[in-house]
PDB file of C-alpha atoms in Angstrom:
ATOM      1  CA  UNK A  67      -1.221   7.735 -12.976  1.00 95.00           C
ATOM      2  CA  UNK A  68       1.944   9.063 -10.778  1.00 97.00           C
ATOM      3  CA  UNK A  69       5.142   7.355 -10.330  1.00 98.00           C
ATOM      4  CA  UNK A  70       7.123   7.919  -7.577  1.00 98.00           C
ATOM      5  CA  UNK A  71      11.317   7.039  -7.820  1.00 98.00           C
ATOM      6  CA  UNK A  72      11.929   7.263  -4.119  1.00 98.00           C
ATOM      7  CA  UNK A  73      15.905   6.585  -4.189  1.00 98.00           C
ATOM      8  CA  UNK A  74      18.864   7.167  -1.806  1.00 97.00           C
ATOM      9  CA  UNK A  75      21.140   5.061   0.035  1.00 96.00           C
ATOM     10  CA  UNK A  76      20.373   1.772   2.094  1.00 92.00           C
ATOM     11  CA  UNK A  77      18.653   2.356   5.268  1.00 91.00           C
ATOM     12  CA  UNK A  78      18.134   6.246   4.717  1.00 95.00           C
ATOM     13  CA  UNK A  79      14.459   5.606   5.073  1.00 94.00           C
ATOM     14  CA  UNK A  80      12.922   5.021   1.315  1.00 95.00           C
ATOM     15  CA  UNK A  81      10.612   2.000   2.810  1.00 89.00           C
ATOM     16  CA  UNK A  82       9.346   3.277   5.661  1.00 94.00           C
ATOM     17  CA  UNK A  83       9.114   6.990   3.942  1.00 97.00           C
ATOM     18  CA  UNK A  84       7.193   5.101   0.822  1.00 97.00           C
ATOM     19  CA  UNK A  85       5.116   3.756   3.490  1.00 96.00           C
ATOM     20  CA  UNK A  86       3.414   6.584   5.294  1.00 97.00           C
ATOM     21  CA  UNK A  87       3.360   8.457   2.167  1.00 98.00           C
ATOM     22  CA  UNK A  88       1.142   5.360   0.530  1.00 97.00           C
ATOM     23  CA  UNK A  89      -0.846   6.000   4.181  1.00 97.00           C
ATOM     24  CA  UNK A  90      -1.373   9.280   2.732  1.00 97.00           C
ATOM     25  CA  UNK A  91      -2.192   8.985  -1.057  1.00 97.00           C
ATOM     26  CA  UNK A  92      -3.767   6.350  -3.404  1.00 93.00           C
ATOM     27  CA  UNK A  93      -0.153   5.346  -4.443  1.00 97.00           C
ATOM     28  CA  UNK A  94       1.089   1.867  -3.730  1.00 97.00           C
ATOM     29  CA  UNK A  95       3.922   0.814  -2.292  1.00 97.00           C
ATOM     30  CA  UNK A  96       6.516  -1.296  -4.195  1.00 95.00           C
ATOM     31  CA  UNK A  97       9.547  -1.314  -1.876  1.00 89.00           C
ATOM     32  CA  UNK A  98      13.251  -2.658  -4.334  1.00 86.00           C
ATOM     33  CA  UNK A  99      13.433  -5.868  -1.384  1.00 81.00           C
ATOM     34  CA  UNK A 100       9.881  -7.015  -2.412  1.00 82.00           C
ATOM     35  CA  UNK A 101      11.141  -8.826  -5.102  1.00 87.00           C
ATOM     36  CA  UNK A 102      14.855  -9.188  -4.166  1.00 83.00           C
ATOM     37  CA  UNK A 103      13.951 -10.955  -0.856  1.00 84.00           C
ATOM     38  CA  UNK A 104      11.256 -13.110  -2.787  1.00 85.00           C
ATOM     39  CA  UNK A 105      13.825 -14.264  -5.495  1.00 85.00           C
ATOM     40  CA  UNK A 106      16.636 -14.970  -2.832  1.00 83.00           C
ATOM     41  CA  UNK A 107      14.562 -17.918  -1.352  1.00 80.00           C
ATOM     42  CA  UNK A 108      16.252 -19.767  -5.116  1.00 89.00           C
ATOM     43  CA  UNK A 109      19.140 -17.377  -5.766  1.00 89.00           C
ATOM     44  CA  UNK A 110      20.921 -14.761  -4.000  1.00 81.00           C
ATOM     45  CA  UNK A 111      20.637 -10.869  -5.874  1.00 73.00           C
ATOM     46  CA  UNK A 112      24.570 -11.123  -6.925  1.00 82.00           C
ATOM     47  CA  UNK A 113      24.218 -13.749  -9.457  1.00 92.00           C
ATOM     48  CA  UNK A 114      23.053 -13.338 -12.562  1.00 93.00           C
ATOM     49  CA  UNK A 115      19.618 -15.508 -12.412  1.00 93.00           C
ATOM     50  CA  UNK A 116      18.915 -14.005  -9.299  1.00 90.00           C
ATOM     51  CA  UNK A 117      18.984  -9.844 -10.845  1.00 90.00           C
ATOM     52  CA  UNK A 118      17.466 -11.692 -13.753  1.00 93.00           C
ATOM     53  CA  UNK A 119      14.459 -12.940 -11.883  1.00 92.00           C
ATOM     54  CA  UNK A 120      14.256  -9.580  -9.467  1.00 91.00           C
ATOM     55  CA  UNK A 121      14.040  -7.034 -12.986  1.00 91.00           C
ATOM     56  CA  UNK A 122      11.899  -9.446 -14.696  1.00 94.00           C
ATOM     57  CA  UNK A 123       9.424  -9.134 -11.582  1.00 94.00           C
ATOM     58  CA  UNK A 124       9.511  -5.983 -11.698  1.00 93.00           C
ATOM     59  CA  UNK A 125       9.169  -4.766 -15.125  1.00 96.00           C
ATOM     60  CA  UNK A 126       5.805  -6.941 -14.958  1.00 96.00           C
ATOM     61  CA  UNK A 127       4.723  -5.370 -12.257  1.00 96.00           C
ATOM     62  CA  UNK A 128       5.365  -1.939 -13.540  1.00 97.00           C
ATOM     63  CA  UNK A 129       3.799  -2.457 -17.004  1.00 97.00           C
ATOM     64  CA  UNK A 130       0.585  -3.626 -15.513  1.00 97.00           C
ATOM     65  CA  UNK A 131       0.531  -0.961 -12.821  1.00 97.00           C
ATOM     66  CA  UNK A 132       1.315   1.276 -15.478  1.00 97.00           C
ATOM     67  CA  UNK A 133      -1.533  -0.115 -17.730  1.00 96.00           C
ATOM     68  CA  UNK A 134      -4.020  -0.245 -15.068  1.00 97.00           C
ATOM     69  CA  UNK A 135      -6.773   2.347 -13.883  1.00 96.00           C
ATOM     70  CA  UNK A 136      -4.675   2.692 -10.484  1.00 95.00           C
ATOM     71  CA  UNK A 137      -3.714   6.005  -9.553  1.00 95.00           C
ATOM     72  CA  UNK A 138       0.120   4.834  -9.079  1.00 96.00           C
ATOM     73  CA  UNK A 139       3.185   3.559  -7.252  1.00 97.00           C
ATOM     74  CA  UNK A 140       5.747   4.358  -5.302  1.00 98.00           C
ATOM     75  CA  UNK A 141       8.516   2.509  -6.564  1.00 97.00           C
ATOM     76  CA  UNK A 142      12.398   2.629  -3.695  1.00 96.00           C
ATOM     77  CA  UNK A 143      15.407   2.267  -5.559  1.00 95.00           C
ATOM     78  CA  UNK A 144      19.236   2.156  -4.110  1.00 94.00           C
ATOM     79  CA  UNK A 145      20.876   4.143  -7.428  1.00 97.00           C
ATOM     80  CA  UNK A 146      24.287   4.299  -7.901  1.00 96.00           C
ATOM     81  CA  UNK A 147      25.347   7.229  -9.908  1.00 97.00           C
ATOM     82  CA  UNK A 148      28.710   6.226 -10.979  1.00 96.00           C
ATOM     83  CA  UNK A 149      27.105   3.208 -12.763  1.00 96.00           C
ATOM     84  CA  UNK A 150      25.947   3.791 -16.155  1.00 97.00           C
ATOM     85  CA  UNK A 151      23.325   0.462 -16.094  1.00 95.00           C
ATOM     86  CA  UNK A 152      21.776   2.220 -13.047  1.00 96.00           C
ATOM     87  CA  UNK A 153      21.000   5.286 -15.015  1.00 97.00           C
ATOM     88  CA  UNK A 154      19.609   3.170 -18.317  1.00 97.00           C
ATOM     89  CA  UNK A 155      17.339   1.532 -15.057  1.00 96.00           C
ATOM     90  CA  UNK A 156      16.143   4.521 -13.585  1.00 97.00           C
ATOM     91  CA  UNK A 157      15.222   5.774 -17.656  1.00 97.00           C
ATOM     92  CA  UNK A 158      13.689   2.548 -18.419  1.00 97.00           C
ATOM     93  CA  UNK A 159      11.504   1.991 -15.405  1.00 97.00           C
ATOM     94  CA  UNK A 160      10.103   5.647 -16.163  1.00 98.00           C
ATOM     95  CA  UNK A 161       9.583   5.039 -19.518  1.00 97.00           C
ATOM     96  CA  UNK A 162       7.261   2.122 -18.973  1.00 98.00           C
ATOM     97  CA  UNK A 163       5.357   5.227 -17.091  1.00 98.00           C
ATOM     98  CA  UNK A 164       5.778   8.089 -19.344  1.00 97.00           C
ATOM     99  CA  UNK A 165       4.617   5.165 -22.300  1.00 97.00           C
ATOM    100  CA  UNK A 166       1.082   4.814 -20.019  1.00 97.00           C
ATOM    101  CA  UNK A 167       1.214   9.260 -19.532  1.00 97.00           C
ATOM    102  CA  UNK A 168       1.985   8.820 -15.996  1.00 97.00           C
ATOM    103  CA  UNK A 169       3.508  11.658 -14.277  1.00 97.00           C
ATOM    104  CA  UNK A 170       6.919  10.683 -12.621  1.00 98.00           C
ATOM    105  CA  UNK A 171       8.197  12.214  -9.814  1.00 98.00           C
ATOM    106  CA  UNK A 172      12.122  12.028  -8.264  1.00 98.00           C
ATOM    107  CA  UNK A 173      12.425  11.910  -4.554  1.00 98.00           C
ATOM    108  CA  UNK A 174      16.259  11.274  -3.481  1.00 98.00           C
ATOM    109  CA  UNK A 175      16.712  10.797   0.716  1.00 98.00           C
ATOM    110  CA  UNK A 176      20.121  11.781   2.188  1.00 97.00           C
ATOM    111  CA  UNK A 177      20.912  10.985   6.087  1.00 96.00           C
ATOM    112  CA  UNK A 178      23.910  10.845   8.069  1.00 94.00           C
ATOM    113  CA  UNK A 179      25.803   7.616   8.179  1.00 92.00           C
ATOM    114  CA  UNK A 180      25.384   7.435  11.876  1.00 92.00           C
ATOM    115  CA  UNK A 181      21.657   7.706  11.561  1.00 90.00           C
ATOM    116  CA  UNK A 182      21.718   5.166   8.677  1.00 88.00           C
ATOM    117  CA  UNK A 183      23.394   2.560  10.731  1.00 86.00           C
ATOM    118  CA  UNK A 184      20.782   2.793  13.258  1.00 87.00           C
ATOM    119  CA  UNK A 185      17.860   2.873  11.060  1.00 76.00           C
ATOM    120  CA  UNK A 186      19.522  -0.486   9.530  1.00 75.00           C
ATOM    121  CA  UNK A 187      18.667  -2.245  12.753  1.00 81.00           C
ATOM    122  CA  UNK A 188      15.016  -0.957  13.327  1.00 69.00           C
ATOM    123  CA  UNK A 189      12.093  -3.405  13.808  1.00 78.00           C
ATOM    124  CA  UNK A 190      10.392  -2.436  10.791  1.00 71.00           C
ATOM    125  CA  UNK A 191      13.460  -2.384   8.499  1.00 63.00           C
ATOM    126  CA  UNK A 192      13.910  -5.823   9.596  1.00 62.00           C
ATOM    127  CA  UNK A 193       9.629  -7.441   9.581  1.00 67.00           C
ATOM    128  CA  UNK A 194       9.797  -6.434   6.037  1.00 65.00           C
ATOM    129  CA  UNK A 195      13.620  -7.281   4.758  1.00 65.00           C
ATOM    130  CA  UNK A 196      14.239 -10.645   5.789  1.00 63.00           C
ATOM    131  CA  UNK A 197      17.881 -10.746   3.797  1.00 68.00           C
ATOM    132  CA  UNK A 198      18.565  -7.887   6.182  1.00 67.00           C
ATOM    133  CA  UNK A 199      18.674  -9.256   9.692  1.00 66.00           C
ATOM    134  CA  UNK A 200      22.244 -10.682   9.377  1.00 69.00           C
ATOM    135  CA  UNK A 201      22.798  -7.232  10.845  1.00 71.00           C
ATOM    136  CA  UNK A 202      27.038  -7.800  11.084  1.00 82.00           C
ATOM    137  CA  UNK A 203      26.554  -8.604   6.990  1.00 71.00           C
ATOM    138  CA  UNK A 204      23.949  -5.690   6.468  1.00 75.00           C
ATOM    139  CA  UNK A 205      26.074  -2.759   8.706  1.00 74.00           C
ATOM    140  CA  UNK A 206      29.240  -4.216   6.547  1.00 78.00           C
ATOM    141  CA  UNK A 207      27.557  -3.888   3.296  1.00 83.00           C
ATOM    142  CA  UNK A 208      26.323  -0.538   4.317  1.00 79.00           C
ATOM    143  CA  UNK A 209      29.507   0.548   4.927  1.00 87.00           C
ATOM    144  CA  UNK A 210      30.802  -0.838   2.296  1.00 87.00           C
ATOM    145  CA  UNK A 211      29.007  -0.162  -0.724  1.00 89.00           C
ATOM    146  CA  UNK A 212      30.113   3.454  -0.079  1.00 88.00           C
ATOM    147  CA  UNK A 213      33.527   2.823  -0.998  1.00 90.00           C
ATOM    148  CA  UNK A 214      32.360   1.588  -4.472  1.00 94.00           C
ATOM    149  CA  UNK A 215      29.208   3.264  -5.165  1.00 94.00           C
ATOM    150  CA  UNK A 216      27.901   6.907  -5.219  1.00 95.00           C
ATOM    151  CA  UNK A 217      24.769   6.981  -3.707  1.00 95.00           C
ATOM    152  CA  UNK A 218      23.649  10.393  -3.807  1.00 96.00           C
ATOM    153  CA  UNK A 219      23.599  12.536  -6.662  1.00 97.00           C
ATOM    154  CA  UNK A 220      25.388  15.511  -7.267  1.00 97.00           C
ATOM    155  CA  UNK A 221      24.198  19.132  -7.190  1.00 94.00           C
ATOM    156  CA  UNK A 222      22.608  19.683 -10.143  1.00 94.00           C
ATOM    157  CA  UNK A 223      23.446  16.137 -11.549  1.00 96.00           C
ATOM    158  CA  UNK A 224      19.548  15.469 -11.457  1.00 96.00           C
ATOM    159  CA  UNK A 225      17.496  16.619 -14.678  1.00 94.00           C
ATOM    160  CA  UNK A 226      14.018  15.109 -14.570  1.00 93.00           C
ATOM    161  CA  UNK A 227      11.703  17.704 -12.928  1.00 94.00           C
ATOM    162  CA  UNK A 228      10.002  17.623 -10.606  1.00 97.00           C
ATOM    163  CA  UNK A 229      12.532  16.585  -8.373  1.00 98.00           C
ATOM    164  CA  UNK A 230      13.136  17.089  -4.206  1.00 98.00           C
ATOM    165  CA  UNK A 231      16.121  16.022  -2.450  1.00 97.00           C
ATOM    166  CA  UNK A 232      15.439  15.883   1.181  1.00 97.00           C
ATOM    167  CA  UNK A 233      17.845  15.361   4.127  1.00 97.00           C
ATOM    168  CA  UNK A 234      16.138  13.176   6.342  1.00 97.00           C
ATOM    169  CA  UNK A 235      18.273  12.371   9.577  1.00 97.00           C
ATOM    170  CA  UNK A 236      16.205  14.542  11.824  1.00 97.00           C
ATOM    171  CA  UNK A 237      12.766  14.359  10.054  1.00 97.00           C
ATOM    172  CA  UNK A 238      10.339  11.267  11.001  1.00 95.00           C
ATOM    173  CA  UNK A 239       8.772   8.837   7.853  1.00 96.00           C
ATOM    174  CA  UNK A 240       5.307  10.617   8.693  1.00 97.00           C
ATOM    175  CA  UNK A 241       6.745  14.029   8.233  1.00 97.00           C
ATOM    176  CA  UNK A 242       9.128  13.182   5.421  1.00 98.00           C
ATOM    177  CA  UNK A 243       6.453  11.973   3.820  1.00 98.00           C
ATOM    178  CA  UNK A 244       3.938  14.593   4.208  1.00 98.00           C
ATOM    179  CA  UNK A 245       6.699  16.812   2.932  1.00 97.00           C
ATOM    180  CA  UNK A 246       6.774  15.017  -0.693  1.00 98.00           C
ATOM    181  CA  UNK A 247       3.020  15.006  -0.435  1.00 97.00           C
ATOM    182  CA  UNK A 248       3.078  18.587  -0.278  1.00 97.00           C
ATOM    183  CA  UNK A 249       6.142  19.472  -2.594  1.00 96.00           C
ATOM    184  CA  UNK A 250       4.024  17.209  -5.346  1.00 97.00           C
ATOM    185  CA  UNK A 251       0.454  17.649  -4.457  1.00 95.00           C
ATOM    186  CA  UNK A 252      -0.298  14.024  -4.443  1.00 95.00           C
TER     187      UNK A 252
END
């Protein structure tokens, strides 16, 4: 069993990188708007039923994945590293893993804020993440959340090994992908 933490900020790529690297492996893809766009259709992510609903999903999901005779997931998470909650996440998500003897693996995608803001408006960004096609509320948010959150990690701020930070503004999913494929051996 592998677990992949693909993380970074919004629209750096962690979907449609998670994607072609499922392509490429046995791993399946659990994309972070899976739930959070299923659980909107009742209440939006902000309130407190809504992240209620979205982790209970997801822990589910996890612990059966984790239980089960698959060879793994690829799990995309938006972390913010000046929030302690996201860091108790990120250690309880793996645990359900590490519980199981799955291998976990740390992927963290960096891009340029230009390149970001375009990748927020692509076709397949938008097929899969229906809360994202208000595109003036999604750039804004985008922009945003970078005043309040850190959304990459620091040099050296990363323990868990093995890890691989990759700047992906000028790299294609495919080849990002095939990268961590590599870099891991999956």
């Amino acid at each position: 069993m592998k677990f992949v933490l693909l993380f970074g900020p919004q629209a750096v790529g962690k979907m449609t990188v998670g994607y072609e690297l499922a392509k490429m492996t046995d791993l399946k893809l659990f994309h972070n708007h899976m739930t959070i766009d299923l659980v909107h259709h009742f209440f939006d992510y902000g309130t407190k039923e809504g992240e209620r609903l979205v982790h209970s999903f997801r822990e589910q999901i996890f612990e059966e994945v984790a239980r089960s005779n698959q060879s793994g997931m690829i799990f995309t998470y938006v972390w913010a590293f000046n929030e302690q909650e996201d860091w108790d996440y990120v250690d309880s998500v793996c645990g359900i893993f590490e519980n199981q003897g799955a291998d976990i693996y740390f992927v963290e995608l960096e891009a340029d804020l230009d390149e970001r803001l375009q990748r927020n408006k692509s076709e397949f960004r938008l097929a899969q993440k229906p809360t994202k096609r208000d595109l003036e509320w999604s750039d804004g948010e985008l922009i945003s959340s970078m005043d309040k959150y850190r959304l990459n990690s620091h040099e050296g701020e990363i323990k868990r090994k093995p890890y691989l930070r990759m700047n992906n503004t000028k790299l294609s999913a495919e080849e990002t992908a095939r990268r961590i494929k590599e870099e891991f051996g999956l």
